[in-house]
């Protein structure tokens, strides 16, 4: 048996291609035949809210090189209907989606109004400049405050701008809080940001008249979903549409939403023009017409005892869902359930309003509602500690779910509609690990020394639990070729996570073949037409498990065939390095490729494997060549469908330094303890964690969507939307792992994709608060904002000298 | 994000470039393209003609002599930064250049292009002004030298005529007994600064003889403040010196009009200008003292 690959830091097989610039992305599709491809561009609304009075395209129609120009009026049938609401929910009483091209009104800057296809993108943009639209501007609703005030409405028929109102209860939180010895109230908010993959959206489509088939390449996290949506909207049979997701330059959630208007317009245009049509989104378009996330305001009431044990937690929050709700309530539902993290408040009530604003739509972005929930919960715990004068880790320890309490039922319904039951974990051990890793107990002395030098340093902690690997299912197909090579396919797509490596490890282990012989294909509906998609940290759990199950099926068949060919008992056989061997008799073996030949009764001897196979004979002469419950070929296909999500967890700690003069914030040390069950590839897991943490630092210190009151996005470029560079990320990140296997899947794994981003804002806010001595209740925080807070606290201190502000406190005791 | 149509001329000589510009009312010189191309792509600028000067031989010179540093119009930021002679002759140029963008930007962007582009948040216009350098330009009316003090006439506006090509910039050498310092605060490494301050201080026997500080990103043009009147005769390493410096900086603040944007409020920018000015003038003073000690000028009293 060759060494097991599961758990090894196997270098990523995809890196060779990516690092050499050999990745093939959607925009690379058909580049070799540029003249055969037409290019699309979209005219977008310059207003956040306006009525469309008239669209005049007459200056465009006769332009040389322009093939078509469409407005809403040019669309018919399903294409003229609003886009689908992907995930309806009973609480989403006022769900709204946009039209493919705006009809009558526009509701955010960037909403698609007209569509042009031309010989190249330059001409297409020239044409956009010649379309004239007359708008009657309407008052814009921007930000949660303005949405709640509801002086203006985004949609006339949605009172109060409220898309949904939802509540969940465990026990009786209000009563428990009233009875608690201590009560605090806090207001906590997180601003809007966005996933910002380096590759934007993109779709290429080609219609084949001869076969009446549509071929679509698109940069998506759900190719089967795009396929179904395109088929429905273009009124084609599913069987006429193939969707392929090539290499993808990141998704981070934004590419799970579908169909985008452009997916439908491009595919339809390919059908109409008979030529390939390409849409490659540019960065400004991505800012104003893809999706954002994160904006939420939270009001918290918490009751607790002298040890800081939470007796009742009452959370009300307001979620800014942008102009439409194509992705339902997933983000606020996740906040409302995952806010609890590793803790067990005895009583919990959560209520939220999902509110319309005249801004870009909101769909999940890596972390998907958890960074907000974690921020709210962790700030609350810190406030409790400050209030009681207890160590912040002690208050956490007092509230943790204990290892012997799993499976632990939080009593809530999770985003997948299933009960929120944590499968496994060891939070106290994790807390101990993070304390050691960051040097929690030594910090006070370091802080004192730094202060003596006039420096300000602070330490903070953030803990989370993440439901990963949500269902309903994912499948895999494993095909052993006569060469012995193993071709594997799963339907979900890859955005750079290293699936080609991790899945190959699983299959290579199960079949005991060399990893180089395993080739993994993802996101190609021709290879696997049933799939859900890549989101919710589910790929490894779902497709990884399916890969294992499918490979087991292939293995079963290989053993059965080998037993027949080698005239041995199956129990005496084992898989060794690409062949099946009789135990204890290595010379008595047969290669997997030869078994693949034997598995197919049609045996033209095209290749060496086929010739080699002639020495064996399999099959019962009295039975049909392909037996009743058998199939030709050495293949395995299976689906994995778990009962519930599996729950990963982690704790981050940060030490920051704030410049007493310039208010610049620098991360001195960052430590992470992470538990995603058994790790297929610890190097990939660490890469995911590093990347997630970097994105978290973006969310904590740099990134925001700066909308003005009229709904213009003022920083819609990489010059002003400050995605951190590598220079802004701490050079050394200490990562330690804990592995509590999940009992829910055959490999014991949990998801790791989103984890890194979740607690960063919480940890950094806590550290800045600890350095500054006043509360941090809103993230991200910039040096300008920290300076402003300092000014306000200095004023506050000078005017209320009788009552100095509390150190390290973020809450006010309520009456 | 594709530019609107434009005509394109790749000039082989300065004369040809000037001729092409003179024949168009809104032609633009294309140098490193690091500022111009994004403007074109976002269709924020739509000149009918681009005159590419990258093919003109001999324009990429970086030359340092006892007078100072001479930069041809095609000298890339990276070439200037790497030139040790230039760094010796006028260290402030390199000190500020290392804050300009990132390596990839500096590999293409030209220092002269930056001077012409006249961004009040850019480092090099400020440095030219602070050092009282100059820019040589060639137009249909011949060659002229524009002193830095008359180069920056408005936001993103320099006093070049539309048919003039900048050919050479000159940064005077650092005089003896003189020190420099530069510091900026930017959101991310390589970003345009929220505020940046440079200073040149000349000493005489441990005391300030002359001092000036320059500010970027806190006014719509780069601003240089003369501090000699306030600081002459002071040692800035004493408590008294620091008090005087504070007053001098306060005086300089009067000439600034910081604006708010998505990254910083007016108040924060003004705060940074104060903090950095104090730090940088003091640092330039110690640099001068240090240089005076290690390389005393002939005939100095030290
Ligand atoms: C990501 C990024 C970050 C950056 N960060 C910074 C920064 O921190 N600090 C900073 O100072 N700059 C920064 N820059 C700008 C960079 O320094 C530019 O290269 C520089 O400002 C312009 O030089 P260029 O050669 O690229 O000029 P171009 O872009 O080619 O031209 C700029 C303008 O100057 C004119 N022009 C150029 N050369 C001449 C000439 N010889 N004669 C007449 N007119 C001319 C052009 O017509 C045009 O109007 C950044 C740029 C980018 C893309």
mmCIF file of C-alpha atoms in Angstrom, chain A residues 288-523:
data_model
loop_
_atom_site.group_PDB
_atom_site.id
_atom_site.type_symbol
_atom_site.label_atom_id
_atom_site.label_comp_id
_atom_site.label_asym_id
_atom_site.label_seq_id
_atom_site.Cartn_x
_atom_site.Cartn_y
_atom_site.Cartn_z
ATOM 1 C CA UNK A 288 -21.999 48.680 -9.148
ATOM 2 C CA UNK A 289 -23.782 45.694 -10.604
ATOM 3 C CA UNK A 290 -22.627 42.462 -8.959
ATOM 4 C CA UNK A 291 -23.408 42.080 -5.255
ATOM 5 C CA UNK A 292 -22.293 43.385 -1.865
ATOM 6 C CA UNK A 293 -22.705 42.223 1.733
ATOM 7 C CA UNK A 294 -22.193 42.883 5.434
ATOM 8 C CA UNK A 295 -24.182 46.078 6.217
ATOM 9 C CA UNK A 296 -26.051 45.404 9.449
ATOM 10 C CA UNK A 297 -26.907 47.242 12.637
ATOM 11 C CA UNK A 298 -27.534 45.322 15.824
ATOM 12 C CA UNK A 299 -29.141 46.202 19.125
ATOM 13 C CA UNK A 300 -28.347 43.812 21.928
ATOM 14 C CA UNK A 301 -29.702 43.315 25.418
ATOM 15 C CA UNK A 302 -27.969 40.777 27.549
ATOM 16 C CA UNK A 303 -28.557 39.588 31.094
ATOM 17 C CA UNK A 304 -25.817 37.747 32.996
ATOM 18 C CA UNK A 305 -24.681 36.611 36.409
ATOM 19 C CA UNK A 306 -21.605 37.540 38.459
ATOM 20 C CA UNK A 307 -19.434 35.043 36.590
ATOM 21 C CA UNK A 308 -20.500 36.536 33.287
ATOM 22 C CA UNK A 309 -22.695 33.589 32.375
ATOM 23 C CA UNK A 310 -25.281 34.744 29.884
ATOM 24 C CA UNK A 311 -28.798 34.096 31.135
ATOM 25 C CA UNK A 312 -30.657 35.792 28.365
ATOM 26 C CA UNK A 313 -29.649 37.313 25.057
ATOM 27 C CA UNK A 314 -32.012 39.486 23.051
ATOM 28 C CA UNK A 315 -30.781 40.558 19.632
ATOM 29 C CA UNK A 316 -32.563 42.771 17.175
ATOM 30 C CA UNK A 317 -30.900 43.681 13.929
ATOM 31 C CA UNK A 318 -31.469 45.431 10.659
ATOM 32 C CA UNK A 319 -30.078 43.979 7.480
ATOM 33 C CA UNK A 320 -29.563 46.111 4.366
ATOM 34 C CA UNK A 321 -30.468 43.798 1.483
ATOM 35 C CA UNK A 322 -30.013 46.354 -1.284
ATOM 36 C CA UNK A 323 -32.565 46.924 -4.019
ATOM 37 C CA UNK A 324 -33.714 43.325 -4.576
ATOM 38 C CA UNK A 325 -33.728 39.960 -2.832
ATOM 39 C CA UNK A 326 -32.799 37.300 -5.420
ATOM 40 C CA UNK A 327 -30.951 35.246 -2.815
ATOM 41 C CA UNK A 328 -33.661 35.370 -0.189
ATOM 42 C CA UNK A 329 -32.844 35.707 3.501
ATOM 43 C CA UNK A 330 -29.766 33.521 3.697
ATOM 44 C CA UNK A 331 -27.427 36.201 5.069
ATOM 45 C CA UNK A 332 -29.599 37.485 7.950
ATOM 46 C CA UNK A 333 -30.718 33.963 8.832
ATOM 47 C CA UNK A 334 -27.093 32.951 9.155
ATOM 48 C CA UNK A 335 -26.350 35.956 11.364
ATOM 49 C CA UNK A 336 -29.324 35.211 13.552
ATOM 50 C CA UNK A 337 -28.340 31.595 14.103
ATOM 51 C CA UNK A 338 -24.551 31.644 13.974
ATOM 52 C CA UNK A 339 -24.249 34.653 16.233
ATOM 53 C CA UNK A 340 -24.279 32.249 19.167
ATOM 54 C CA UNK A 341 -20.883 30.823 18.232
ATOM 55 C CA UNK A 342 -19.461 28.390 20.790
ATOM 56 C CA UNK A 343 -21.692 29.729 23.565
ATOM 57 C CA UNK A 344 -24.920 28.543 25.125
ATOM 58 C CA UNK A 345 -27.025 31.404 26.335
ATOM 59 C CA UNK A 346 -29.800 29.912 28.374
ATOM 60 C CA UNK A 347 -32.433 31.994 26.601
ATOM 61 C CA UNK A 348 -32.190 33.621 23.218
ATOM 62 C CA UNK A 349 -34.451 35.797 21.137
ATOM 63 C CA UNK A 350 -33.452 37.126 17.742
ATOM 64 C CA UNK A 351 -35.463 39.376 15.483
ATOM 65 C CA UNK A 352 -34.448 40.979 12.239
ATOM 66 C CA UNK A 353 -35.783 43.211 9.507
ATOM 67 C CA UNK A 354 -34.397 42.775 6.027
ATOM 68 C CA UNK A 355 -34.625 46.211 4.443
ATOM 69 C CA UNK A 356 -34.602 47.568 0.923
ATOM 70 C CA UNK A 357 -32.229 50.358 -0.039
ATOM 71 C CA UNK A 358 -31.407 51.861 -3.448
ATOM 72 C CA UNK A 359 -28.053 50.144 -3.604
ATOM 73 C CA UNK A 360 -26.485 47.069 -5.165
ATOM 74 C CA UNK A 361 -28.085 43.772 -4.138
ATOM 75 C CA UNK A 362 -26.768 41.843 -1.170
ATOM 76 C CA UNK A 363 -25.911 38.152 -1.467
ATOM 77 C CA UNK A 364 -23.544 36.026 0.612
ATOM 78 C CA UNK A 365 -19.888 37.042 0.722
ATOM 79 C CA UNK A 366 -17.389 34.673 2.369
ATOM 80 C CA UNK A 367 -18.551 34.345 5.955
ATOM 81 C CA UNK A 368 -22.098 35.229 4.886
ATOM 82 C CA UNK A 369 -23.607 36.991 7.879
ATOM 83 C CA UNK A 370 -21.233 35.332 10.358
ATOM 84 C CA UNK A 371 -18.682 38.142 10.623
ATOM 85 C CA UNK A 372 -21.533 40.415 11.714
ATOM 86 C CA UNK A 373 -22.949 37.862 14.141
ATOM 87 C CA UNK A 374 -19.530 37.058 15.562
ATOM 88 C CA UNK A 375 -18.794 40.762 15.961
ATOM 89 C CA UNK A 376 -22.073 41.294 17.813
ATOM 90 C CA UNK A 377 -21.591 38.308 20.124
ATOM 91 C CA UNK A 378 -17.900 38.805 20.851
ATOM 92 C CA UNK A 379 -18.309 42.521 21.532
ATOM 93 C CA UNK A 380 -21.079 41.579 23.932
ATOM 94 C CA UNK A 381 -18.870 39.086 25.759
ATOM 95 C CA UNK A 382 -16.086 41.683 25.973
ATOM 96 C CA UNK A 383 -18.556 44.194 27.369
ATOM 97 C CA UNK A 384 -19.671 41.709 30.011
ATOM 98 C CA UNK A 385 -16.049 41.119 31.018
ATOM 99 C CA UNK A 386 -15.390 44.852 31.211
ATOM 100 C CA UNK A 387 -18.495 45.393 33.238
ATOM 101 C CA UNK A 388 -17.632 42.709 35.757
ATOM 102 C CA UNK A 389 -13.910 43.432 35.714
ATOM 103 C CA UNK A 390 -13.224 39.851 34.672
ATOM 104 C CA UNK A 391 -10.677 38.518 32.220
ATOM 105 C CA UNK A 392 -12.200 38.270 28.763
ATOM 106 C CA UNK A 393 -11.131 34.653 28.343
ATOM 107 C CA UNK A 394 -12.685 33.747 31.698
ATOM 108 C CA UNK A 395 -16.083 35.043 30.621
ATOM 109 C CA UNK A 396 -15.765 33.093 27.401
ATOM 110 C CA UNK A 397 -14.828 29.934 29.292
ATOM 111 C CA UNK A 398 -17.885 30.360 31.517
ATOM 112 C CA UNK A 399 -20.179 30.345 28.498
ATOM 113 C CA UNK A 400 -18.655 27.641 26.295
ATOM 114 C CA UNK A 401 -20.459 24.489 25.274
ATOM 115 C CA UNK A 402 -18.559 21.613 26.874
ATOM 116 C CA UNK A 403 -17.036 18.692 24.927
ATOM 117 C CA UNK A 404 -19.426 16.179 26.522
ATOM 118 C CA UNK A 405 -22.483 18.148 25.411
ATOM 119 C CA UNK A 406 -22.238 17.189 21.706
ATOM 120 C CA UNK A 407 -24.362 16.827 19.696
ATOM 121 C CA UNK A 408 -25.509 20.189 20.988
ATOM 122 C CA UNK A 409 -28.906 21.487 19.910
ATOM 123 C CA UNK A 410 -29.087 25.282 19.888
ATOM 124 C CA UNK A 411 -32.843 25.026 19.468
ATOM 125 C CA UNK A 412 -32.904 27.111 16.286
ATOM 126 C CA UNK A 413 -33.593 26.457 12.627
ATOM 127 C CA UNK A 414 -30.500 26.955 10.463
ATOM 128 C CA UNK A 415 -30.223 28.364 6.929
ATOM 129 C CA UNK A 416 -30.786 24.916 5.406
ATOM 130 C CA UNK A 417 -34.148 24.616 7.157
ATOM 131 C CA UNK A 418 -32.719 21.961 9.476
ATOM 132 C CA UNK A 419 -32.247 22.161 13.256
ATOM 133 C CA UNK A 420 -29.067 23.915 14.382
ATOM 134 C CA UNK A 421 -27.312 20.972 16.022
ATOM 135 C CA UNK A 422 -23.543 21.189 16.493
ATOM 136 C CA UNK A 423 -22.008 17.804 15.690
ATOM 137 C CA UNK A 424 -18.650 17.995 17.452
ATOM 138 C CA UNK A 425 -15.977 20.293 18.813
ATOM 139 C CA UNK A 426 -13.814 21.057 21.816
ATOM 140 C CA UNK A 427 -14.100 24.725 22.585
ATOM 141 C CA UNK A 428 -12.397 24.777 26.007
ATOM 142 C CA UNK A 429 -9.316 23.061 24.541
ATOM 143 C CA UNK A 430 -9.357 25.565 21.722
ATOM 144 C CA UNK A 431 -9.508 28.508 24.117
ATOM 145 C CA UNK A 432 -6.506 27.131 25.967
ATOM 146 C CA UNK A 433 -4.596 26.755 22.708
ATOM 147 C CA UNK A 434 -5.275 30.298 21.538
ATOM 148 C CA UNK A 435 -4.325 31.748 24.922
ATOM 149 C CA UNK A 436 -0.964 30.006 24.678
ATOM 150 C CA UNK A 437 -0.437 30.768 21.015
ATOM 151 C CA UNK A 438 -0.931 34.520 21.361
ATOM 152 C CA UNK A 439 0.630 34.755 24.825
ATOM 153 C CA UNK A 440 -2.505 36.019 26.551
ATOM 154 C CA UNK A 441 -1.093 35.806 30.061
ATOM 155 C CA UNK A 442 2.164 37.561 29.159
ATOM 156 C CA UNK A 443 0.395 40.405 27.418
ATOM 157 C CA UNK A 444 -0.274 42.597 30.469
ATOM 158 C CA UNK A 445 3.436 42.916 31.087
ATOM 159 C CA UNK A 446 4.159 43.688 27.438
ATOM 160 C CA UNK A 447 1.439 46.323 27.490
ATOM 161 C CA UNK A 448 2.870 47.922 30.605
ATOM 162 C CA UNK A 449 6.340 48.040 29.059
ATOM 163 C CA UNK A 450 5.002 49.484 25.826
ATOM 164 C CA UNK A 451 3.028 52.127 27.683
ATOM 165 C CA UNK A 452 6.158 53.146 29.540
ATOM 166 C CA UNK A 453 7.669 53.896 26.101
ATOM 167 C CA UNK A 454 4.619 55.929 25.088
ATOM 168 C CA UNK A 455 3.251 53.169 22.875
ATOM 169 C CA UNK A 456 -0.319 51.901 22.782
ATOM 170 C CA UNK A 457 -0.916 48.190 22.313
ATOM 171 C CA UNK A 458 -3.978 46.048 22.755
ATOM 172 C CA UNK A 459 -5.046 42.435 22.560
ATOM 173 C CA UNK A 460 -8.347 40.992 21.387
ATOM 174 C CA UNK A 461 -10.046 37.700 20.788
ATOM 175 C CA UNK A 462 -12.758 36.440 18.473
ATOM 176 C CA UNK A 463 -14.441 33.022 18.610
ATOM 177 C CA UNK A 464 -16.846 31.494 16.146
ATOM 178 C CA UNK A 465 -18.654 28.370 15.092
ATOM 179 C CA UNK A 466 -19.439 27.889 11.438
ATOM 180 C CA UNK A 467 -22.060 25.582 10.001
ATOM 181 C CA UNK A 468 -20.395 24.106 6.929
ATOM 182 C CA UNK A 469 -21.139 21.507 4.341
ATOM 183 C CA UNK A 470 -24.835 22.266 3.972
ATOM 184 C CA UNK A 471 -26.863 19.923 1.795
ATOM 185 C CA UNK A 472 -28.861 18.897 -0.002
ATOM 186 C CA UNK A 473 -26.343 16.808 -1.909
ATOM 187 C CA UNK A 474 -23.315 16.583 -4.154
ATOM 188 C CA UNK A 475 -22.250 13.790 -6.453
ATOM 189 C CA UNK A 476 -19.143 12.343 -7.991
ATOM 190 C CA UNK A 477 -18.325 10.147 -10.911
ATOM 191 C CA UNK A 478 -15.147 8.077 -10.997
ATOM 192 C CA UNK A 479 -14.075 6.455 -14.230
ATOM 193 C CA UNK A 480 -11.039 4.165 -14.467
ATOM 194 C CA UNK A 481 -9.806 4.219 -18.046
ATOM 195 C CA UNK A 482 -8.103 1.299 -19.730
ATOM 196 C CA UNK A 483 -4.828 3.184 -19.295
ATOM 197 C CA UNK A 484 -5.348 2.920 -15.553
ATOM 198 C CA UNK A 485 -5.841 6.667 -15.333
ATOM 199 C CA UNK A 486 -8.748 7.777 -13.198
ATOM 200 C CA UNK A 487 -11.031 10.523 -14.441
ATOM 201 C CA UNK A 488 -13.177 12.073 -11.765
ATOM 202 C CA UNK A 489 -15.935 14.616 -12.035
ATOM 203 C CA UNK A 490 -18.046 16.497 -9.579
ATOM 204 C CA UNK A 491 -20.602 19.108 -10.452
ATOM 205 C CA UNK A 492 -19.689 21.914 -8.121
ATOM 206 C CA UNK A 493 -17.276 24.505 -9.404
ATOM 207 C CA UNK A 494 -13.800 25.603 -8.365
ATOM 208 C CA UNK A 495 -12.635 29.150 -7.761
ATOM 209 C CA UNK A 496 -9.058 28.431 -6.777
ATOM 210 C CA UNK A 497 -9.520 26.386 -3.601
ATOM 211 C CA UNK A 498 -7.312 23.522 -4.737
ATOM 212 C CA UNK A 499 -10.114 21.050 -5.437
ATOM 213 C CA UNK A 500 -8.066 19.330 -8.136
ATOM 214 C CA UNK A 501 -5.586 18.412 -5.437
ATOM 215 C CA UNK A 502 -7.820 17.676 -2.457
ATOM 216 C CA UNK A 503 -10.321 15.568 -4.391
ATOM 217 C CA UNK A 504 -7.522 13.687 -6.133
ATOM 218 C CA UNK A 505 -6.055 12.880 -2.706
ATOM 219 C CA UNK A 506 -9.358 11.373 -1.604
ATOM 220 C CA UNK A 507 -9.774 9.288 -4.752
ATOM 221 C CA UNK A 508 -6.125 8.225 -4.895
ATOM 222 C CA UNK A 509 -6.380 6.994 -1.315
ATOM 223 C CA UNK A 510 -9.626 5.133 -1.807
ATOM 224 C CA UNK A 511 -8.453 3.378 -4.987
ATOM 225 C CA UNK A 512 -4.793 3.261 -4.013
ATOM 226 C CA UNK A 513 -3.617 4.756 -7.269
ATOM 227 C CA UNK A 514 -0.837 7.315 -7.735
ATOM 228 C CA UNK A 515 -2.198 10.846 -7.409
ATOM 229 C CA UNK A 516 -0.730 11.844 -10.789
ATOM 230 C CA UNK A 517 -3.123 9.342 -12.386
ATOM 231 C CA UNK A 518 -6.197 11.078 -11.006
ATOM 232 C CA UNK A 519 -7.661 13.949 -12.973
ATOM 233 C CA UNK A 520 -10.470 15.978 -11.466
ATOM 234 C CA UNK A 521 -13.028 17.971 -13.437
ATOM 235 C CA UNK A 522 -15.427 20.367 -11.719
ATOM 236 C CA UNK A 523 -18.350 22.481 -12.817
#
